[in-house]
Every structure is written in C-alpha cells, then in structure tokens.
Short mmCIF file of C-alpha atoms in Angstrom, two decimals:
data_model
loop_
_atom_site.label_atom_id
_atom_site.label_comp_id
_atom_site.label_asym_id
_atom_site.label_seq_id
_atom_site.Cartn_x
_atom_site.Cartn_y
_atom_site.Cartn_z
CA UNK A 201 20.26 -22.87 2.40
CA UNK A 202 17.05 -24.69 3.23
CA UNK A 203 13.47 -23.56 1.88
CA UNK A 204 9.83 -24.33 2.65
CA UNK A 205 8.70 -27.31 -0.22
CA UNK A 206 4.98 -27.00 -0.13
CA UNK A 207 3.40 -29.94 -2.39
CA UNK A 208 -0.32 -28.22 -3.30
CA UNK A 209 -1.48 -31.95 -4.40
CA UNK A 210 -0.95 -33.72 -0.61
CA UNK A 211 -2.27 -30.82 1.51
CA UNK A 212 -5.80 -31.33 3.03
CA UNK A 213 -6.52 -28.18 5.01
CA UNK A 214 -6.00 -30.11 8.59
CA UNK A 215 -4.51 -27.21 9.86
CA UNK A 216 -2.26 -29.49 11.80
CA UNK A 217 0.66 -26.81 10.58
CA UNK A 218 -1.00 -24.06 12.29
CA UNK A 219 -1.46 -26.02 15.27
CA UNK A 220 2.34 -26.46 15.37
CA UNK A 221 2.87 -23.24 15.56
CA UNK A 222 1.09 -22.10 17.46
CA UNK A 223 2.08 -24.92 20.22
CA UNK A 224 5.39 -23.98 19.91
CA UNK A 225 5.47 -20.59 19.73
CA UNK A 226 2.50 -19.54 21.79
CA UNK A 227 1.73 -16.58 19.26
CA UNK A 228 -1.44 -14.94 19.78
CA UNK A 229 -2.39 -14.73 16.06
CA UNK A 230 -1.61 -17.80 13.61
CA UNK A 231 1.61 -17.01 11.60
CA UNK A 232 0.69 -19.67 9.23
CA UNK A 233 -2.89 -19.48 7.26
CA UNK A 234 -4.33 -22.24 4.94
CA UNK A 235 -5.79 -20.83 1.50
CA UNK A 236 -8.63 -22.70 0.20
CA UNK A 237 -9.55 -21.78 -4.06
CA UNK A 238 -12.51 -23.51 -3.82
CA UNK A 239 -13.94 -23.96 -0.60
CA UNK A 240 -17.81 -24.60 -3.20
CA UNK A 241 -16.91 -27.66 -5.17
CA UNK A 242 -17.72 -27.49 -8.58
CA UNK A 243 -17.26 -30.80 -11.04
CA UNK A 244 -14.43 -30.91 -13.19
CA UNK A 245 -12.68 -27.86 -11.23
CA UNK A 246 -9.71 -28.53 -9.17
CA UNK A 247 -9.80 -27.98 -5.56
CA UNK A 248 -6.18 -26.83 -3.89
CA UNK A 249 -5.24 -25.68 -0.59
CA UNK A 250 -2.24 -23.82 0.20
CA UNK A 251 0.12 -23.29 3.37
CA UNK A 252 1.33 -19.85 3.73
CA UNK A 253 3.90 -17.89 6.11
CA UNK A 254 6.72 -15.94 5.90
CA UNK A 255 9.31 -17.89 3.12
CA UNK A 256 12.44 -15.44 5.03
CA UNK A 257 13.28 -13.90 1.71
CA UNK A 258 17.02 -13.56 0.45
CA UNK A 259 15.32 -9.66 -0.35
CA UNK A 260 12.94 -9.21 2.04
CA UNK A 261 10.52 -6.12 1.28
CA UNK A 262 9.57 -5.90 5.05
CA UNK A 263 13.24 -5.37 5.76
CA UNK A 264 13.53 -2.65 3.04
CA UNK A 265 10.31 -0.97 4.03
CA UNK A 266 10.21 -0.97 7.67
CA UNK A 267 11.14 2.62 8.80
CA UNK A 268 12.61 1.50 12.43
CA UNK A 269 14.87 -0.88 11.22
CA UNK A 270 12.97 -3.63 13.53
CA UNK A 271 13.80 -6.55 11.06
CA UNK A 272 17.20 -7.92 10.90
CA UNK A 273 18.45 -11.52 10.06
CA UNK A 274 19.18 -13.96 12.10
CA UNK A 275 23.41 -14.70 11.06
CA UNK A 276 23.18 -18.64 11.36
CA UNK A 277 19.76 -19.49 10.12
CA UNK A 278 18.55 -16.78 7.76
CA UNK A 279 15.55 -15.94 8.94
CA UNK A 280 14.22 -12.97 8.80
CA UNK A 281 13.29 -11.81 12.38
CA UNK A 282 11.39 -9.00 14.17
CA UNK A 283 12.44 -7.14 17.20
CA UNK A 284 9.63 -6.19 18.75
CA UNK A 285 10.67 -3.61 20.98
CA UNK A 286 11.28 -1.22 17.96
CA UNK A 287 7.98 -2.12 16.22
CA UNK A 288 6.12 1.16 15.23
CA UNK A 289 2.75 -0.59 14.60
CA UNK A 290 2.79 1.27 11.07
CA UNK A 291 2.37 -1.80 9.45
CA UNK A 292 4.05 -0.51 6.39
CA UNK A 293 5.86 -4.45 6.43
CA UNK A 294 2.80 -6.20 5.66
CA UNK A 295 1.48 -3.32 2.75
CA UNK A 296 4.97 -4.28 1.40
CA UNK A 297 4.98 -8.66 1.97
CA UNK A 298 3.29 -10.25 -1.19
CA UNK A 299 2.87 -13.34 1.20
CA UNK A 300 0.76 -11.12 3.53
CA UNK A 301 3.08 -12.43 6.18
CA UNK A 302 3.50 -10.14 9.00
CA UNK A 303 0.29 -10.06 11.17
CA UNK A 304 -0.87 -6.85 13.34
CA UNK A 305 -1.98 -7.53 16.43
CA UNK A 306 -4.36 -4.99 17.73
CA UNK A 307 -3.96 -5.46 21.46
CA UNK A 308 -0.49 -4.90 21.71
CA UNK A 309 -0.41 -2.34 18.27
CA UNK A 310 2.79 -4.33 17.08
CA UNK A 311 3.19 -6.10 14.09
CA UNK A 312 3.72 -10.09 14.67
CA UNK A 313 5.49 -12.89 12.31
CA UNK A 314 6.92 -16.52 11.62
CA UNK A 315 10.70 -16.63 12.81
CA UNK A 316 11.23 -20.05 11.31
CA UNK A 317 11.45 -21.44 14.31
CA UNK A 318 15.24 -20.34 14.62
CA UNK A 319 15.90 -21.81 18.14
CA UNK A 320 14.50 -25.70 16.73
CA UNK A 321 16.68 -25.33 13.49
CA UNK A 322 19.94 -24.44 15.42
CA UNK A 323 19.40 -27.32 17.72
CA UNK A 324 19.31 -29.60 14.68
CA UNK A 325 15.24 -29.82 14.02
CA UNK A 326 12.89 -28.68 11.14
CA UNK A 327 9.93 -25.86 11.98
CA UNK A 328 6.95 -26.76 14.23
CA UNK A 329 4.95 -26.53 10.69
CA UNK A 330 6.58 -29.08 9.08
CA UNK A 331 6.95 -31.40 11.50
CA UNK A 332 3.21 -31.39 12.69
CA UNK A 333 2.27 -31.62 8.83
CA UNK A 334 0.57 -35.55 8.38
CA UNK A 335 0.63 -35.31 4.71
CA UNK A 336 3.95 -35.17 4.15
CA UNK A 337 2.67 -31.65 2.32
CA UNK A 338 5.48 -29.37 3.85
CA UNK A 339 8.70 -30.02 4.09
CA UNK A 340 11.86 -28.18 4.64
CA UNK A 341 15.13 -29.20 2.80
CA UNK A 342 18.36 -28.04 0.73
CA UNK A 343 17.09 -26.28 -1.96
CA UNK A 344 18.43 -27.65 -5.15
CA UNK A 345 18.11 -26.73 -9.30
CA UNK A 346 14.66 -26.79 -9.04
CA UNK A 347 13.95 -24.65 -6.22
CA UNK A 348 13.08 -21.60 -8.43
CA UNK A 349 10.03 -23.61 -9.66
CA UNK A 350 6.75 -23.56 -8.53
CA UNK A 351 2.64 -22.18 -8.96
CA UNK A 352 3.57 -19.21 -6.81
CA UNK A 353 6.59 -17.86 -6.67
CA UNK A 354 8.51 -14.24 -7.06
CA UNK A 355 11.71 -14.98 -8.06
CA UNK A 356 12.70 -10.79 -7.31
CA UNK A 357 12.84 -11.38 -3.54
CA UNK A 358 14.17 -14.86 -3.27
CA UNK A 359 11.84 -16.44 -1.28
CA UNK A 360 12.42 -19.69 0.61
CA UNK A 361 9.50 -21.38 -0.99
CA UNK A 362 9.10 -23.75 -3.72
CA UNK A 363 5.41 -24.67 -4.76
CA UNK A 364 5.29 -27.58 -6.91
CA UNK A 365 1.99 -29.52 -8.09
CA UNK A 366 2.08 -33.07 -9.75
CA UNK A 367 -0.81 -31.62 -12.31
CA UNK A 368 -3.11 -34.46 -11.19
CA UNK A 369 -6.50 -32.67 -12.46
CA UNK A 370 -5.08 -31.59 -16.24
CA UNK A 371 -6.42 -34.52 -17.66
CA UNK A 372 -9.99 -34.69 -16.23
CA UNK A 373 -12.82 -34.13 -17.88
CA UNK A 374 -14.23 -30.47 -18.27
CA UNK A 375 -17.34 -30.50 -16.47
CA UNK A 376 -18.48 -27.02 -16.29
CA UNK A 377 -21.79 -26.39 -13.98
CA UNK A 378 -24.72 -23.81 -14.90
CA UNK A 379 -24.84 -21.68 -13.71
CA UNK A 380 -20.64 -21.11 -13.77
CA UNK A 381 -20.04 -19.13 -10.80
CA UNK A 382 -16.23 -19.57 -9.07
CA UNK A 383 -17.42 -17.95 -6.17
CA UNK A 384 -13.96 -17.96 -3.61
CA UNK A 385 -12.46 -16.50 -7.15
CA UNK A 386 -14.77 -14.34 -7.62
CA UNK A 387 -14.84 -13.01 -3.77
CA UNK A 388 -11.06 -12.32 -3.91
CA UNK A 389 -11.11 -10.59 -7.43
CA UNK A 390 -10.19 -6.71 -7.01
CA UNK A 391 -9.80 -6.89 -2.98
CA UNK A 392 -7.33 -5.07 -1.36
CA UNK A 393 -4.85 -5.98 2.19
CA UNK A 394 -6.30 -2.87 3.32
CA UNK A 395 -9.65 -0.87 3.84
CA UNK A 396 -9.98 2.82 3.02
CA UNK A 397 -12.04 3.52 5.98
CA UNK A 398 -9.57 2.03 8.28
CA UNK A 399 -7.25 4.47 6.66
CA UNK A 400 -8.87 7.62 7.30
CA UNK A 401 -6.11 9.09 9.47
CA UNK A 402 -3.81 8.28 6.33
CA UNK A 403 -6.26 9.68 3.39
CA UNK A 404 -6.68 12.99 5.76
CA UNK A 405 -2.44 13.18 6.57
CA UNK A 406 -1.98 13.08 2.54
CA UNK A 407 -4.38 15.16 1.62
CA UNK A 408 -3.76 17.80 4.04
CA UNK A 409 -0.10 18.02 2.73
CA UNK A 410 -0.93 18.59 -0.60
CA UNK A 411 -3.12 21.64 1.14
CA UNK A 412 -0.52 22.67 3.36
CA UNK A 413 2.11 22.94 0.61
CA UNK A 414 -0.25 25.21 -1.42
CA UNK A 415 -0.94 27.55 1.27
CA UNK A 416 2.75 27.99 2.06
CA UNK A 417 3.56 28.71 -1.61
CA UNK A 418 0.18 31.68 -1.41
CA UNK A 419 1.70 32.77 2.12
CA UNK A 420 4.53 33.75 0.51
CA UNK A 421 3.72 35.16 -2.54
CA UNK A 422 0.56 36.90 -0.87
CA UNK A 423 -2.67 35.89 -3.16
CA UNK A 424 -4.60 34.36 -0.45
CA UNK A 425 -3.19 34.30 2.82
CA UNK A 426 -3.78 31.86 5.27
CA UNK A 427 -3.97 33.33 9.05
CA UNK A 428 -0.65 32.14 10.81
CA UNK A 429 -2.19 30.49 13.90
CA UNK A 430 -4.91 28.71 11.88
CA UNK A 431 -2.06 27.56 9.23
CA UNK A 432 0.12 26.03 12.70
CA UNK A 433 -3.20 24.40 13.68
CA UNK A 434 -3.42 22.36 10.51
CA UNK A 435 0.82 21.95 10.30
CA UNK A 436 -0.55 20.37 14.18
CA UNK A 437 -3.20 18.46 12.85
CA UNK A 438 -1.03 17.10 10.08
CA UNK A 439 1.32 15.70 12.09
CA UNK A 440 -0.47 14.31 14.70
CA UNK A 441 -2.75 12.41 12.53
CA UNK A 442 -0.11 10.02 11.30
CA UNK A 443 0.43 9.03 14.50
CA UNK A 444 -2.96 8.03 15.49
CA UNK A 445 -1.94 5.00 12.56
CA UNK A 446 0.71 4.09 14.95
CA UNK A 447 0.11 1.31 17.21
CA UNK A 448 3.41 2.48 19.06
CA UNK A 449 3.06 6.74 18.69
CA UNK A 450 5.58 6.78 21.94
CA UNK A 451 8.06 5.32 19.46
CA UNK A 452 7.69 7.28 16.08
CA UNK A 453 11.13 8.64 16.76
CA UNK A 454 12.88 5.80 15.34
CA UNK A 455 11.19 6.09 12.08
CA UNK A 456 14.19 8.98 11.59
CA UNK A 457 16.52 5.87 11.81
CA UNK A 458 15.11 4.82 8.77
CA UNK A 459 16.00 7.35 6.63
CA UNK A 460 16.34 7.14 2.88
CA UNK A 461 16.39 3.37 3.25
CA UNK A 462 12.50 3.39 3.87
CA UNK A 463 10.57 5.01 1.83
CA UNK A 464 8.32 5.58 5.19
CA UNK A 465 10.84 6.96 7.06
CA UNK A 466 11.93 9.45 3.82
CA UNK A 467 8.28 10.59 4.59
CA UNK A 468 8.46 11.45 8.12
CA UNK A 469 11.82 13.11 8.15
CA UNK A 470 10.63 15.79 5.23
CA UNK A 471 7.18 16.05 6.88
CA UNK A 472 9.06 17.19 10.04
CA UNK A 473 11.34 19.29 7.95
CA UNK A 474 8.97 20.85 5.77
CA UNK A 475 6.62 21.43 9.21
CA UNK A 476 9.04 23.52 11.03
CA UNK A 477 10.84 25.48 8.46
CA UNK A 478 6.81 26.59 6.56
CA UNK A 479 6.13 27.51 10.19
CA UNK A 480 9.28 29.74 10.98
CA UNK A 481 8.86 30.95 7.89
CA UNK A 482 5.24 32.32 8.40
CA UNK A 483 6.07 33.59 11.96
CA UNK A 484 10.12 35.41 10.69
CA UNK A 485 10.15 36.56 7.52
CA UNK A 486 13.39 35.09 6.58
CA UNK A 487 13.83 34.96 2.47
CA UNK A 488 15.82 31.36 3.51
CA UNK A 489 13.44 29.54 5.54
CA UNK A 490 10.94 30.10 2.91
CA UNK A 491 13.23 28.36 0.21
CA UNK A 492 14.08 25.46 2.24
CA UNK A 493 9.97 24.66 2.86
CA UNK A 494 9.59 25.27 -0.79
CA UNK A 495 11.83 22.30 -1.41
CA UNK A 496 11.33 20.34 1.45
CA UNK A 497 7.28 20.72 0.74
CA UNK A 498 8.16 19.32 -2.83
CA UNK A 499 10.33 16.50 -1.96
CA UNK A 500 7.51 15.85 0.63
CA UNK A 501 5.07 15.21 -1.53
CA UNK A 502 6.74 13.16 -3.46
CA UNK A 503 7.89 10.83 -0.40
CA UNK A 504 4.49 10.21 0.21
CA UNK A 505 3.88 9.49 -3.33
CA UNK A 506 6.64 7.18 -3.05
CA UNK A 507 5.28 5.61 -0.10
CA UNK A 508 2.44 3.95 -1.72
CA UNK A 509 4.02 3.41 -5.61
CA UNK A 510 6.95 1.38 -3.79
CA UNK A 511 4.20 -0.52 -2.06
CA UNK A 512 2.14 -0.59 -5.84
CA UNK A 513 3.57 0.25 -8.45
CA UNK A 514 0.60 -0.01 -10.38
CA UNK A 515 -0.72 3.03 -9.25
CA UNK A 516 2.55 5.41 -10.15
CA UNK A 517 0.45 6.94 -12.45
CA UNK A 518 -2.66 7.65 -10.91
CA UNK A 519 -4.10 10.87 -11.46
CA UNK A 520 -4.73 11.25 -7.42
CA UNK A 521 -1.26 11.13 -6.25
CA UNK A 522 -0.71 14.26 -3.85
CA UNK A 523 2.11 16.23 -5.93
CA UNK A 524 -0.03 16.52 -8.58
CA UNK A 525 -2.69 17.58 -6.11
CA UNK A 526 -0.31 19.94 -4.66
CA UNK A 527 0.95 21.95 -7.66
CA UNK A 528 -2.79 22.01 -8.44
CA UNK A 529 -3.76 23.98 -5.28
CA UNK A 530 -0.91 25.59 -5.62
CA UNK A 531 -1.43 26.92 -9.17
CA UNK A 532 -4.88 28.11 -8.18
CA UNK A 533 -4.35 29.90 -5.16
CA UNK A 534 -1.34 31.95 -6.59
CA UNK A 535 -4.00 32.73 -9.95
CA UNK A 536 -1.64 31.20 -12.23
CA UNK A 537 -4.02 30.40 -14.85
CA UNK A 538 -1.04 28.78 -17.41
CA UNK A 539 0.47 26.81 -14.36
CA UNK A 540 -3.06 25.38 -13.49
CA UNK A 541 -4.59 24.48 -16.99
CA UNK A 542 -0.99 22.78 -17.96
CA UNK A 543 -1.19 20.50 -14.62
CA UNK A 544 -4.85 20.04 -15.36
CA UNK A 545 -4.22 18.40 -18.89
CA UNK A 546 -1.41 16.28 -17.16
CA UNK A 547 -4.40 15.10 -14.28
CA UNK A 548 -7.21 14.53 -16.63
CA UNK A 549 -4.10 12.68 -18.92
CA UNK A 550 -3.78 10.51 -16.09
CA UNK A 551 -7.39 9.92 -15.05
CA UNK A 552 -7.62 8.51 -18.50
CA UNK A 553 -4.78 6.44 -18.64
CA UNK A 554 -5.39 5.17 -15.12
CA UNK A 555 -8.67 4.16 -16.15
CA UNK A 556 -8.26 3.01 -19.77
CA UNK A 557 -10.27 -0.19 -19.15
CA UNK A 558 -13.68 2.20 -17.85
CA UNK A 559 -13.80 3.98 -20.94
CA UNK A 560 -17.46 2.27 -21.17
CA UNK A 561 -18.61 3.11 -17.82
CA UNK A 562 -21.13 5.12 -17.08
CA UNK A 563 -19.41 6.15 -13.45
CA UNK A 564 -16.27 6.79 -15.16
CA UNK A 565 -17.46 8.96 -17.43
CA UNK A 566 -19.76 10.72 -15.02
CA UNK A 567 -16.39 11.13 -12.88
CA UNK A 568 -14.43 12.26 -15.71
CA UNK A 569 -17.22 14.51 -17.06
CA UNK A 570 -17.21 16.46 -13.76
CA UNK A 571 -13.68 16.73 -13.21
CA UNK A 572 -13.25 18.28 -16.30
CA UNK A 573 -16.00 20.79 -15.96
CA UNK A 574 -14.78 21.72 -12.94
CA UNK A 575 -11.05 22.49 -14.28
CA UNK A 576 -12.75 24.15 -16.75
CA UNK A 577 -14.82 26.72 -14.58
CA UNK A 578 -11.48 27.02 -12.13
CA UNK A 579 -9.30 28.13 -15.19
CA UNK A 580 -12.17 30.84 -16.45
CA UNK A 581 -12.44 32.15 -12.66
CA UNK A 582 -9.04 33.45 -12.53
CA UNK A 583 -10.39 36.66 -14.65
CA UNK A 584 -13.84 36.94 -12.79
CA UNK A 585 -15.32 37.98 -9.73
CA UNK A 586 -13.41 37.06 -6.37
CA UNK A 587 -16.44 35.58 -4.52
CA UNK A 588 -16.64 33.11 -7.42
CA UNK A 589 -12.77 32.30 -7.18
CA UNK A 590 -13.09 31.68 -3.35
CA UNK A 591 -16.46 29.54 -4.08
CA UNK A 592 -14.95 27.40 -6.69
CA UNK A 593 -11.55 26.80 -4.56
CA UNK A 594 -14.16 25.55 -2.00
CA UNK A 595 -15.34 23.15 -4.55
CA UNK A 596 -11.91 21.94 -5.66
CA UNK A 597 -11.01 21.38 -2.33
CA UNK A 598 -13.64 19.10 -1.66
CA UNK A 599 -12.82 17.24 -5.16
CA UNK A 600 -9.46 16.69 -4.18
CA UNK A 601 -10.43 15.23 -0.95
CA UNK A 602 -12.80 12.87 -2.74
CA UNK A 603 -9.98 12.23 -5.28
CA UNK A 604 -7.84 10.98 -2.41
CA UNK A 605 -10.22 8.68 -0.79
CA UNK A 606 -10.58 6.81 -4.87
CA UNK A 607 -7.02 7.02 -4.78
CA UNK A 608 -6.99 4.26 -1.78
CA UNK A 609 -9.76 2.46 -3.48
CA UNK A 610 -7.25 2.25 -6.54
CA UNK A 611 -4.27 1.00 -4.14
CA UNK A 612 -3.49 -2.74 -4.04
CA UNK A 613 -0.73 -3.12 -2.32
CA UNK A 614 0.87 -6.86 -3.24
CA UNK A 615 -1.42 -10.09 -2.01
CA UNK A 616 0.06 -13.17 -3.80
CA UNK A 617 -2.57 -15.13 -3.01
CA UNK A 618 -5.18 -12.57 -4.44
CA UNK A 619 -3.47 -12.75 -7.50
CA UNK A 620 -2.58 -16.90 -7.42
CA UNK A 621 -7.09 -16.65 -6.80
CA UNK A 622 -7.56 -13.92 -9.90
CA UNK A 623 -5.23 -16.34 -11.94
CA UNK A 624 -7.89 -19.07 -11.37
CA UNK A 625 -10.33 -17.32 -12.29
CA UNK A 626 -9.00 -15.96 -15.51
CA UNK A 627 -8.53 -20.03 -16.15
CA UNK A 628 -12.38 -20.86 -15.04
CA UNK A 629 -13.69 -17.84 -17.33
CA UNK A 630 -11.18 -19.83 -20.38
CA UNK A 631 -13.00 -22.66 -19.47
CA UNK A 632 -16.57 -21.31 -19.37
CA UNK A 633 -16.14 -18.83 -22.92
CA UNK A 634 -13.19 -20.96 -25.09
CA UNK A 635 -12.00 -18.55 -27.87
#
C-alpha cells in the first residue's frame, strides 16, 4: 500500500499541489489546502507549512459516519471514494474527518473530496498533487517501517500519511520578541469546524426533542397536557427542521440505510419511530403505542447524544446533552419532585466537571450560580401555587434552550490541524514562561 510522504522542511506554500488538482480534476472547491503556523514571522520561531487532503484511511470515520452509505472504497487502489448521487449534504463526514477533508459545496448542497486520483494511479501514475509538487515536498510511495511516524498523525484510523521533519530549527537560537504574541496560534486556539449560528436548525431539532419527549411522558400520565393538534405541530416542526440542514432533503430517505452503522442514521430512524407512535398514541388511546414512544423517545435521545459524543468525545459528559434535558422536563412536568432534584444534582455534577478549568471565572460562576437557583426554586414549586409552577416551567424552558446553544459552543468536533496549531502554541508559551 502506498501513502502520502509529506516532508514539512521542503514545502514552501507554492500551492503548485493545489493547482494540480484542481487541473486535473476540475473540482470546484480545492481538495487540497496549505496550512501556514506562522504566516507573522517571529525570530527564533520556526515557520512550517503543511499539505493537507484526504490520507484514504485504512478506518475511515467518514465511512463509519455517513448515514447514506455514499462512501465506499475503491477495490484496486484504496481510496476512499464518494458517490455523489447518494450524498445527503448532512455533512456529518467532515464533523467526523480530523483532516477536515471532505469539503461542502454550497451550490450543489453535496459534500465534495480528494479521490486520490484513482483513474492516474491505475494507469501507472502518482496523484496530480504530487506530481505538480517542485519541492520534492510530497511524494507518494510504499509505505515502509517508518510509515507510522510523523508530527501529525492518528495512528486509530490508519491514515495514508506520514509527516516527517528533519528538525532543522531545534538548534537555533531562542530569540523570543516583546511583545510574544503567536498570533496564527493564537487565532486557531479554541475554534471549532463549525458555527453555532449556522446550526440553528440543529440546536432547535435537539432541543425540541428533549421537549417533545417530556410532553409525551405528561400526556400520558395527565399533569399537564399538551393540546393534541398543537403537540403534532411541534412532532411537524421537529422533523422538518432537520431537513432544512440537508443540502439534499429529496434524499433523506437513505439515511434509513444507514442504520445502526451511523450514528446519524440511528438518529433519524428513532426520531421517525418515536414521531409516529407519540402521535398515535395521543390521537388512540392504545396502552401499547404509548410504551413503544416511551422507549423509542429514550433511545432517541440518546442517538442524538450519540451523534455529537461519537463526533467529540470530549463532550460525553457535558451537562447540556438532551437526555439529561429530557428526564429534566420530564420530571417537572409530571411534579416528581425526587425524580427532578436527583437529575438536578447529576446536571449541576456535570456543569462542574465539564467546566473544572472555570472554577475562577466570573461567567462560570454567574452561570452556575443561576442554574442552581433556578433548580432550587423549580424543586420548592412542586408544593406551591400552580401559576408559579407554570411560570417557572416557562423559565426552565428558556434555560434549557440557552443550555443547548453553550452546548454547541462546547462541541469541537476533531480538526487536526487546530490541534497540530494549539500544540505550537503550548511550545511558544514553554518558550516565553520556562518552568
């Protein structure tokens, strides 16, 4: 098997790579991308640039995570290729890609990538990148003993990538400027592949299932009941919403081919299940249908949980994630007090624990402060006046809406080259404040 061999010392940022590509695939967006760390010099502080695309991993995460199965491998070269004619536009692939690889192009609402150049390599030649690359920078070849070596490289997916550096700046001088400022470093410290307010149909979807699922639980146990028509316009709503993420809504019926192989697809097939059956159930009284949207509202939420832990799993236990939300609403609207202040502890548990590196901050605590007065006031309203009950449900409503949109602001979905730029500047601050 051959792999990408990217030398980080012999690349200048010509783009001449790119330009192959582009050349001889006639993409509309590049499929390659040259990273500059430090597009400001600063003396004594090495300068690299690095040449990304898809590496075709021996366990590709777009593979696993795409819920229409439009990724397959090609049988004589390897690579791992996208049929676009079963692209979603959900672009659930690139969340997943640490190499940020697939590319989403917005005019057609279909997902784009690198296919290695498959066609050259069978007829006996190396990818457009590496032969357009002057510097000799990238090449393509057997990989050998060493090919699990490198700056960059996640040895869990088996990329075809080795990065390898000659270390021609460890013995230079330390020259550190005042004022020290790594600015691309800095920049790319704590961003994210993806921006919360381009997400809104998503934040609205997750939290609305959470509210969904507590309402069908009060339905049926009669504490407060939601109107039937008004809880089938928000089952509508639900649904529709995630499909106003889709580039391709006409095809969201082949996410169901996905199912419980993409943790996407898991999503959409108990969404629909848990959609119908809470909606039966509210129309015909049947003790059955009621059971199975109990459990299909459960394992719900927890798909969508799922969703975004398999994407990062940093953020597993994050006080925000919609099951917790769920039993929460849940717990209130059926005047459980027990239920409610036990799932309360585990929240505020998780707030801290989440954010166990705030403990100083004044926002943090401000956040905290108020999340656990508010608990606190819910749990005490279960033996007080109604019109309080209904006021303060209000009120926890709206926090769990605004808990939702932090919870996206928390999500960091894997970006090696974020982290390869946070690693350098871990190494300039070492530099600036030795121990």
């Amino acid at each position: 098997m051959k792999v990408f061999d990217f030398n980080i010392d012999l690349c200048v940022a010509c783009h001449a790579c790119i330009a192959g590509c582009y050349l001889e695939n006639g993409s509309e967006l590049p499929w390659r991308t040259i990273y500059s760390d430090q597009k400001s010099i600063y003396p004594g502080l090495p300068v690299h640039n690095i040449s990304l695309a898809c590496n075709h991993c021996a366990d590709a995460p777009c593979m696993q995570a795409c819920p229409s199965r439009a990724y397959y491998r090609d049988p004589l070269t390897g690579a791992v290729l996208l049929n676009s004619k079963r692209c979603l536009g959900c672009n659930y692939c690139y969340w997943s890609c640490p190499y940020d690889a697939p590319r989403y192009n917005h005019e057609a609402g279909q997902v784009e990538k690198c296919t290695l150049c498959s066609s050259r390599l069978e007829e006996g030649f190396e990818p457009a990148c590496v032969s357009a690359c002057p510097t000799g920078a990238l090449k393509f070849r057997e990989a050998g003993d060493d090919a699990e070596e490198g700056l960059i490289f996640d040895s869990s997916i088996e990329p075809r990538l080795k990065i390898s550096s000659s270390g021609r700046n460890e013995n230079m001088p330390l020259i550190i400027p005042e004022p020290f400022q790594a600015a691309d470093a800095l920049a790319a410290k704590g961003n994210s592949k993806i921006s919360p307010p381009g997400e809104w149909t998503l934040i609205i979807f997750t939290y609305l299932s959470s509210l969904l699922f507590s309402f069908n639980i009060s339905n049926y146990f009669g504490n407060i009941i939601l109107p039937r028509f008004l809880y089938l316009a928000l089952v509508f709503v639900c649904v529709a919403l995630p499909l106003l993420h889709l580039g391709k809504p006409l095809r969201s019926w082949r996410a169901l081919t996905g199912v419980f192989r993409s943790a996407l697809s898991t999503e959409i097939f108990f969404l629909l299940l848990f959609s119908i059956s809470s909606v039966l159930a509210s129309f015909i009284d049947i003790r059955m249908l009621w059971i199975i949207s109990f459990i299909s509202g459960i394992l719900l939420l927890i798909a969508i949980d799922n969703v975004y832990t398999s994407a990062d799993p940093g953020i597993r236990y994050n006080g925000s994630q919609v099951f917790i939300s769920g039993l929460l609403l849940a717990s209130f609207l059926l005047g459980e007090m027990l239920p409610f202040v036990f799932i309360s502890v585990v929240r505020i548990s998780l707030i801290i624990y989440s954010n166990r590196n705030k403990l100083t901050d004044k926002r943090y605590i401000a956040y905290f402060s108020y999340q656990l007065i508010l608990y606190l006031f819910c749990a005490l309203s279960f033996t007080g006046i109604r019109e309080v009950y209904i006021i303060l449900f209000i009120i926890l409503l709206a926090s769990e809406l605004f808990n939702r949109i932090l919870y996206y602001y928390d999500f960091r979905p894997p970006s090696l080259i974020n982290n390869y730029y946070n690693d350098k500047l871990n190494k300039y601050e070492k530099i600036k404040n030795p121990q």
